[in-house]
Short mmCIF file of C-alpha atoms in Angstrom, two decimals:
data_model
loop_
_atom_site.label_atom_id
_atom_site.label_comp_id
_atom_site.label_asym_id
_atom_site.label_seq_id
_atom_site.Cartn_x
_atom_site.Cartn_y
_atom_site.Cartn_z
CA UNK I 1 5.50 15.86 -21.40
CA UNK I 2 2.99 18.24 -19.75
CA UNK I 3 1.67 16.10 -16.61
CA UNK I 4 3.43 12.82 -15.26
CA UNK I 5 1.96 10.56 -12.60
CA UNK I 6 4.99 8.80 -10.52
CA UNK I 7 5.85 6.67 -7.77
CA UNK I 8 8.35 8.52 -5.77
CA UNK I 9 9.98 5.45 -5.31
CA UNK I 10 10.62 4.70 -8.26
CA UNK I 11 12.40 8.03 -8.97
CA UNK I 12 15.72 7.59 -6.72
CA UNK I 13 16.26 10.24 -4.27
CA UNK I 14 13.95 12.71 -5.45
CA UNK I 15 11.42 14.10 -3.31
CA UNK I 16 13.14 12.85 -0.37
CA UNK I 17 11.21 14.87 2.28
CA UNK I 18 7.62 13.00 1.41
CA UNK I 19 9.15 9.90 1.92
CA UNK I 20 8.29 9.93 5.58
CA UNK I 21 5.18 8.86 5.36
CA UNK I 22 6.42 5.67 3.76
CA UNK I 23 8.32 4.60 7.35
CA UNK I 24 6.71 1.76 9.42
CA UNK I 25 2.97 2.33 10.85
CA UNK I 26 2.27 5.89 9.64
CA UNK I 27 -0.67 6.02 7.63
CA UNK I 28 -4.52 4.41 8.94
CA UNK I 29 -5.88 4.24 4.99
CA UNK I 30 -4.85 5.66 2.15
CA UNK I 31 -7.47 9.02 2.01
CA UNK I 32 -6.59 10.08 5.45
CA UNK I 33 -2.90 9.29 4.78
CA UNK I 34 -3.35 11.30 1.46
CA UNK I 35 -4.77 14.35 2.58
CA UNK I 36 -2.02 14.46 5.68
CA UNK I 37 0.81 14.15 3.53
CA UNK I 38 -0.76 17.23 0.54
CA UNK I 39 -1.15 19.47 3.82
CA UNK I 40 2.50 18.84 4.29
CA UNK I 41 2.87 20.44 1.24
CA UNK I 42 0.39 22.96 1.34
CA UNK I 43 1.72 24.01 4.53
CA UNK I 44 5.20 24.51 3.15
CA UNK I 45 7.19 21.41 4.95
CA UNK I 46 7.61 19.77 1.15
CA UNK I 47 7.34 22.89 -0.94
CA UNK I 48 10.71 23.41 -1.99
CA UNK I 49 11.20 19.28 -3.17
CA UNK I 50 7.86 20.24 -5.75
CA UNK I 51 9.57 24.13 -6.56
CA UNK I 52 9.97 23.32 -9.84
CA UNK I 53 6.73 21.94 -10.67
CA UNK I 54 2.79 22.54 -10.58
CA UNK I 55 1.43 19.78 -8.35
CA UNK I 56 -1.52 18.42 -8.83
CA UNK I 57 -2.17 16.30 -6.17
CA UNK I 58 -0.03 14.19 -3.88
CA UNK I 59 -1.27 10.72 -2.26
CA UNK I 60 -0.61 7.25 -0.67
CA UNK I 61 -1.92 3.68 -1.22
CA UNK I 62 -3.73 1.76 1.56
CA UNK I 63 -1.23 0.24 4.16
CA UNK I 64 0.55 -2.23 1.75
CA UNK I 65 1.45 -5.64 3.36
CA UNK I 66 3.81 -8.81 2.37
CA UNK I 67 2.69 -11.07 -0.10
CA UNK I 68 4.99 -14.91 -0.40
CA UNK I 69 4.76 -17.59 -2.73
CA UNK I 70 5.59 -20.32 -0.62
CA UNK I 71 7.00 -19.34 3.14
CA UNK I 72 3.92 -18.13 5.69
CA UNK I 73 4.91 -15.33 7.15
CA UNK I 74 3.62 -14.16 10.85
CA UNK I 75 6.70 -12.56 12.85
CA UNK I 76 9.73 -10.19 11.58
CA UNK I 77 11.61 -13.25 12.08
CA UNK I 78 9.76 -15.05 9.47
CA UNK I 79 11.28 -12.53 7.05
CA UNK I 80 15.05 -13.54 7.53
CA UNK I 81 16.99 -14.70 4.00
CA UNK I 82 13.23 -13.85 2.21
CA UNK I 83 14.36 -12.42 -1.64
CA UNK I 84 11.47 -9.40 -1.56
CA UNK I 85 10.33 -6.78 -4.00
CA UNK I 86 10.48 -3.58 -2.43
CA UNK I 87 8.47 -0.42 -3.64
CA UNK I 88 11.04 2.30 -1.68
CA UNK I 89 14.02 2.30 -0.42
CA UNK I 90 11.81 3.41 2.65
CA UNK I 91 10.46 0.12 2.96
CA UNK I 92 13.85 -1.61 2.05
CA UNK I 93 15.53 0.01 5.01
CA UNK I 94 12.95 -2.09 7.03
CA UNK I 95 13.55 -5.37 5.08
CA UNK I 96 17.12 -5.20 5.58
CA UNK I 97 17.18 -4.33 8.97
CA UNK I 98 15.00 -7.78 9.72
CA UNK I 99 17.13 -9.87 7.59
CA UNK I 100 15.47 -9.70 4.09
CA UNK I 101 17.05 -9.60 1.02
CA UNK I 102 14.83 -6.55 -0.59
CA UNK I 103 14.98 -5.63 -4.10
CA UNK I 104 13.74 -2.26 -5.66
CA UNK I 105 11.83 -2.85 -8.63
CA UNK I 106 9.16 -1.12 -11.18
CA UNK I 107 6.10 -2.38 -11.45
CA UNK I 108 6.74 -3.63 -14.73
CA UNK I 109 9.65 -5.98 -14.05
CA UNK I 110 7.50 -7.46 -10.46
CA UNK I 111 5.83 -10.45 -12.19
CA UNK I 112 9.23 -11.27 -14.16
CA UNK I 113 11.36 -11.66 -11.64
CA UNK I 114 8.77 -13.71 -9.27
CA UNK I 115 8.56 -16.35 -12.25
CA UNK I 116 12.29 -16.22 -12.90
CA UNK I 117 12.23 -17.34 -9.36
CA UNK I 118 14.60 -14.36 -8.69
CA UNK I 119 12.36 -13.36 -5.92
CA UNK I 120 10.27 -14.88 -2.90
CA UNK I 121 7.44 -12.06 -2.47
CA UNK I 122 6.13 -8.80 -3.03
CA UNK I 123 5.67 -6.02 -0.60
CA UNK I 124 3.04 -4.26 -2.24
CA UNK I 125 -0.78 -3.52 -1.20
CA UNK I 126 -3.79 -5.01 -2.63
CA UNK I 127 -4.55 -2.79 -5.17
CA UNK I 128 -1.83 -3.82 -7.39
CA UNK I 129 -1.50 -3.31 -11.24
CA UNK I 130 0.18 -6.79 -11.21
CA UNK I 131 -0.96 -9.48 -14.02
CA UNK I 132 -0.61 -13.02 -12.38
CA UNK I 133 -0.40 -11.83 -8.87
CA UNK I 134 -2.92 -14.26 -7.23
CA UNK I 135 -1.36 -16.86 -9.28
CA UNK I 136 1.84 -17.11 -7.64
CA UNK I 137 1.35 -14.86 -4.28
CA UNK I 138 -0.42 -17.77 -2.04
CA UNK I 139 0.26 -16.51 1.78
CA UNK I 140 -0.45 -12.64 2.38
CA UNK I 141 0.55 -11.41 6.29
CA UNK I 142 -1.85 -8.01 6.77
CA UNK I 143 -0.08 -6.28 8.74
CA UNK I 144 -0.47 -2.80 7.35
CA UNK I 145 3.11 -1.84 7.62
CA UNK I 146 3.89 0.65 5.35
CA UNK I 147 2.32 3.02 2.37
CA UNK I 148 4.14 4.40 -1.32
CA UNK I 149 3.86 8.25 -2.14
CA UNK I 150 2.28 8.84 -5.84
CA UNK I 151 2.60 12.20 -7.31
CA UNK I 152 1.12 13.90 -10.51
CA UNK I 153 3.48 17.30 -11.46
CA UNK I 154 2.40 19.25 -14.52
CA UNK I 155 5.38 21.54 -16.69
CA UNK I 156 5.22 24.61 -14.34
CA UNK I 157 5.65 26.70 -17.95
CA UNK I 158 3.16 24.98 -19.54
CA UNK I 159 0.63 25.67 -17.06
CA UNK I 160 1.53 29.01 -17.14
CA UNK I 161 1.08 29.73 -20.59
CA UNK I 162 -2.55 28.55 -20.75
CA UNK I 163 -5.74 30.84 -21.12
CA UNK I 164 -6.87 31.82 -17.17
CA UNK I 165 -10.07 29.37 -17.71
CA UNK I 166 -8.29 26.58 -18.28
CA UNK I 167 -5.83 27.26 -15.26
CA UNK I 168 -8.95 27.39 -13.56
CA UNK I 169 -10.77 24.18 -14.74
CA UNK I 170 -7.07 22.46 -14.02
CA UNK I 171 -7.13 24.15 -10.54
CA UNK I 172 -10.71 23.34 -10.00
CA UNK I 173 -10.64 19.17 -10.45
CA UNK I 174 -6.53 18.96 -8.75
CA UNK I 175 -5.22 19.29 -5.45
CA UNK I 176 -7.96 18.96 -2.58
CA UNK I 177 -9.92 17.52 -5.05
CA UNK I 178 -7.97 14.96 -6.78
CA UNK I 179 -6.64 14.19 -3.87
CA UNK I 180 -9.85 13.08 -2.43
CA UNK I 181 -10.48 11.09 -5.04
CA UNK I 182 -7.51 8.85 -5.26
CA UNK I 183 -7.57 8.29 -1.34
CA UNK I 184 -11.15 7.19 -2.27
CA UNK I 185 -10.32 4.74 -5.30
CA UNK I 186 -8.23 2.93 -3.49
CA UNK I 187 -10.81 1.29 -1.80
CA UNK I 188 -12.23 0.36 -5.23
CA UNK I 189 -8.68 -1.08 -6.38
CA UNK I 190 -7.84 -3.30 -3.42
CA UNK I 191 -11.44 -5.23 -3.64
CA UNK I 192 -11.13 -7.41 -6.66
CA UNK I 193 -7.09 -8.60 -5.58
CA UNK I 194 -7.67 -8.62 -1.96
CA UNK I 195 -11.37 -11.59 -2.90
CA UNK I 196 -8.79 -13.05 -5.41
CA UNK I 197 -6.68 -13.74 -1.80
CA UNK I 198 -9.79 -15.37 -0.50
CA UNK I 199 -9.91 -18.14 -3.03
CA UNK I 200 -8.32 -21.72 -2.71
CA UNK I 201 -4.81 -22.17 -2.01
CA UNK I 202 -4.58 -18.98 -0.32
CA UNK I 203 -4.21 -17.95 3.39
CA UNK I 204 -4.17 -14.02 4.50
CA UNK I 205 -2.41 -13.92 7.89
CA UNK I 206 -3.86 -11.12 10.53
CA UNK I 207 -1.16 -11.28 13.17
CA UNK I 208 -2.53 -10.93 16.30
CA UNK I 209 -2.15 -7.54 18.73
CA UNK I 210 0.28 -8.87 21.03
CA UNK I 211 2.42 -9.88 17.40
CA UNK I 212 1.40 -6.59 16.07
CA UNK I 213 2.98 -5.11 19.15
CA UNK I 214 6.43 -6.96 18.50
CA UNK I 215 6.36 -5.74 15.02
CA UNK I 216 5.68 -2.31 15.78
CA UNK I 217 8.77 -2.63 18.53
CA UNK I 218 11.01 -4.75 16.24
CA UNK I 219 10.81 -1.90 13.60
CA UNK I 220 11.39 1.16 15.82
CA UNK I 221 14.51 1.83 15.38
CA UNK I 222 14.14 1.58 11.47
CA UNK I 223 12.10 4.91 11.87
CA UNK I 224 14.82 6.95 13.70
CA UNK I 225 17.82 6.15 11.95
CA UNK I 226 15.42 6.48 8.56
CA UNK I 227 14.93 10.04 10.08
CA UNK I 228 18.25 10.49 11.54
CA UNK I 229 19.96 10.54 7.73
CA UNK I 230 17.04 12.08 6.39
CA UNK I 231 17.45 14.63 8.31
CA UNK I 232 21.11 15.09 6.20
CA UNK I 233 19.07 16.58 3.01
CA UNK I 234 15.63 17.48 4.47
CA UNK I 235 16.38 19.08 7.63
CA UNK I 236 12.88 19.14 8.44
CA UNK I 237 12.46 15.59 8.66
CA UNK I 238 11.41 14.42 12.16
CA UNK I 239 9.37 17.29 12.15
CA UNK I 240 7.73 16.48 9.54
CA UNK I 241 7.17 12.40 10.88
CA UNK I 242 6.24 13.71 13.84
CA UNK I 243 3.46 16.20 12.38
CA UNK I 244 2.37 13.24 10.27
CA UNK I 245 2.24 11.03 13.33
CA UNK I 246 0.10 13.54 15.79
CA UNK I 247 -2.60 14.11 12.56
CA UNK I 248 -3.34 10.80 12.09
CA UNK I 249 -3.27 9.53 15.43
CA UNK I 250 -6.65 11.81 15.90
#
């Protein structure tokens, strides 16, 4: 094909250097989180990972949170022995270290395995593709803990071998652009799952700051051994978090 949109997650181990802006309480939203993570790229820290391939645009969901079927969640220790899809191994890493029991799974297989009863929740955000989702998902604990990388890559050949004005339109409506706009359309996504979640039979848990706080803490060191192997095959890595970290702090 010409132009694929992806989930890095979803694609093993490649594009390992954007995955850290996936770790614990990185991103505020998903446009700010979107444009910090394509200047990583358009600055050179993720270049080589995209070498072989015209990007488009690269962006992040809203800060995804943890959606249960029948256990309330409000601390990390609520999470123990929980059976929970997991978008990343990013997000796994944070699961396991907490005592969940995450499972990496596409989008497409979600819904099966919550009515197979082969899982107990979904970490996911609310702008989810899923069918069903506010059927089964009753308690949903906001705390805003992580984000998923999306990329769209066009055949660097293909591209190539096109007239220069339609290189141009292409250029003109990706990157900065397109980027833009899918930080934007999140917003749009999340509204009609996250009202479903204010129906009957649901409950969306805001942890308070001082349990906020102990999340934040209790996940720490998730982050630096994350970085710490990273580090192994993107040498760049904590400066690349840290980068991340400073811009959108501001």
């Amino acid at each position: 094909m010409d132009i694929a949109l992806g989930l890095r997650g979803a694609e093993g181990d490649r594009f390992p250097g954007s995955s850290v802006i996936e770790l614990p309480f990185v991103i505020p939203d998903a446009l700010r989180g979107s444009r910090a993570l394509f200047a990583l790229y358009q600055d050179g820290t993720l270049a080589d990972e995209y070498k072989d391939y015209k990007v488009l645009a690269l962006f992040v969901h809203n800060p995804g949170l943890i959606h249960t079927r029948d256990k309330k969640v409000q601390t990390l220790a609520d999470l123990k022995g929980l059976r929970l899809r997991s978008p990343n191994k990013t997000v796994s890493a944070a699961l396991d270290h907490v005592g969940a029991v995450p499972a990496v799974l596409q989008v497409n297989d979600v819904m099966g395995a919550v009515k197979e009863n082969k899982i107990d929740g979904i970490v996911t955000n609310w702008g989810n593709p899923l069918q069903g989702f506010n059927d089964y998902m009753k308690f949903h604990t906001d705390t805003q803990f992580y984000t998923s990388v999306f990329f769209v890559v066009m055949n660097k050949e293909k591209y190539a071998s096109l007239p220069p004005d339609i290189r141009a339109a292409i250029d003109a409506i990706s990157g900065d652009v397109l980027v833009t706009r899918f930080g934007n359309l999140w917003n749009e996504w999340d509204k009609p799952v996250r009202e479903g979640a204010a129906g009957p039979g649901h409950e969306v848990i805001i942890p308070n700051a001082a349990t906020m706080a102990q999340w934040r803490e209790g996940l720490r060191p998730v982050t630096d051994r994350y970085l710490d192997d990273l580090a192994r095959s993107f040498p760049n890595a904590r400066a690349a978090y840290d980068r991340l970290t400073r811009t959108l702090a501001r």
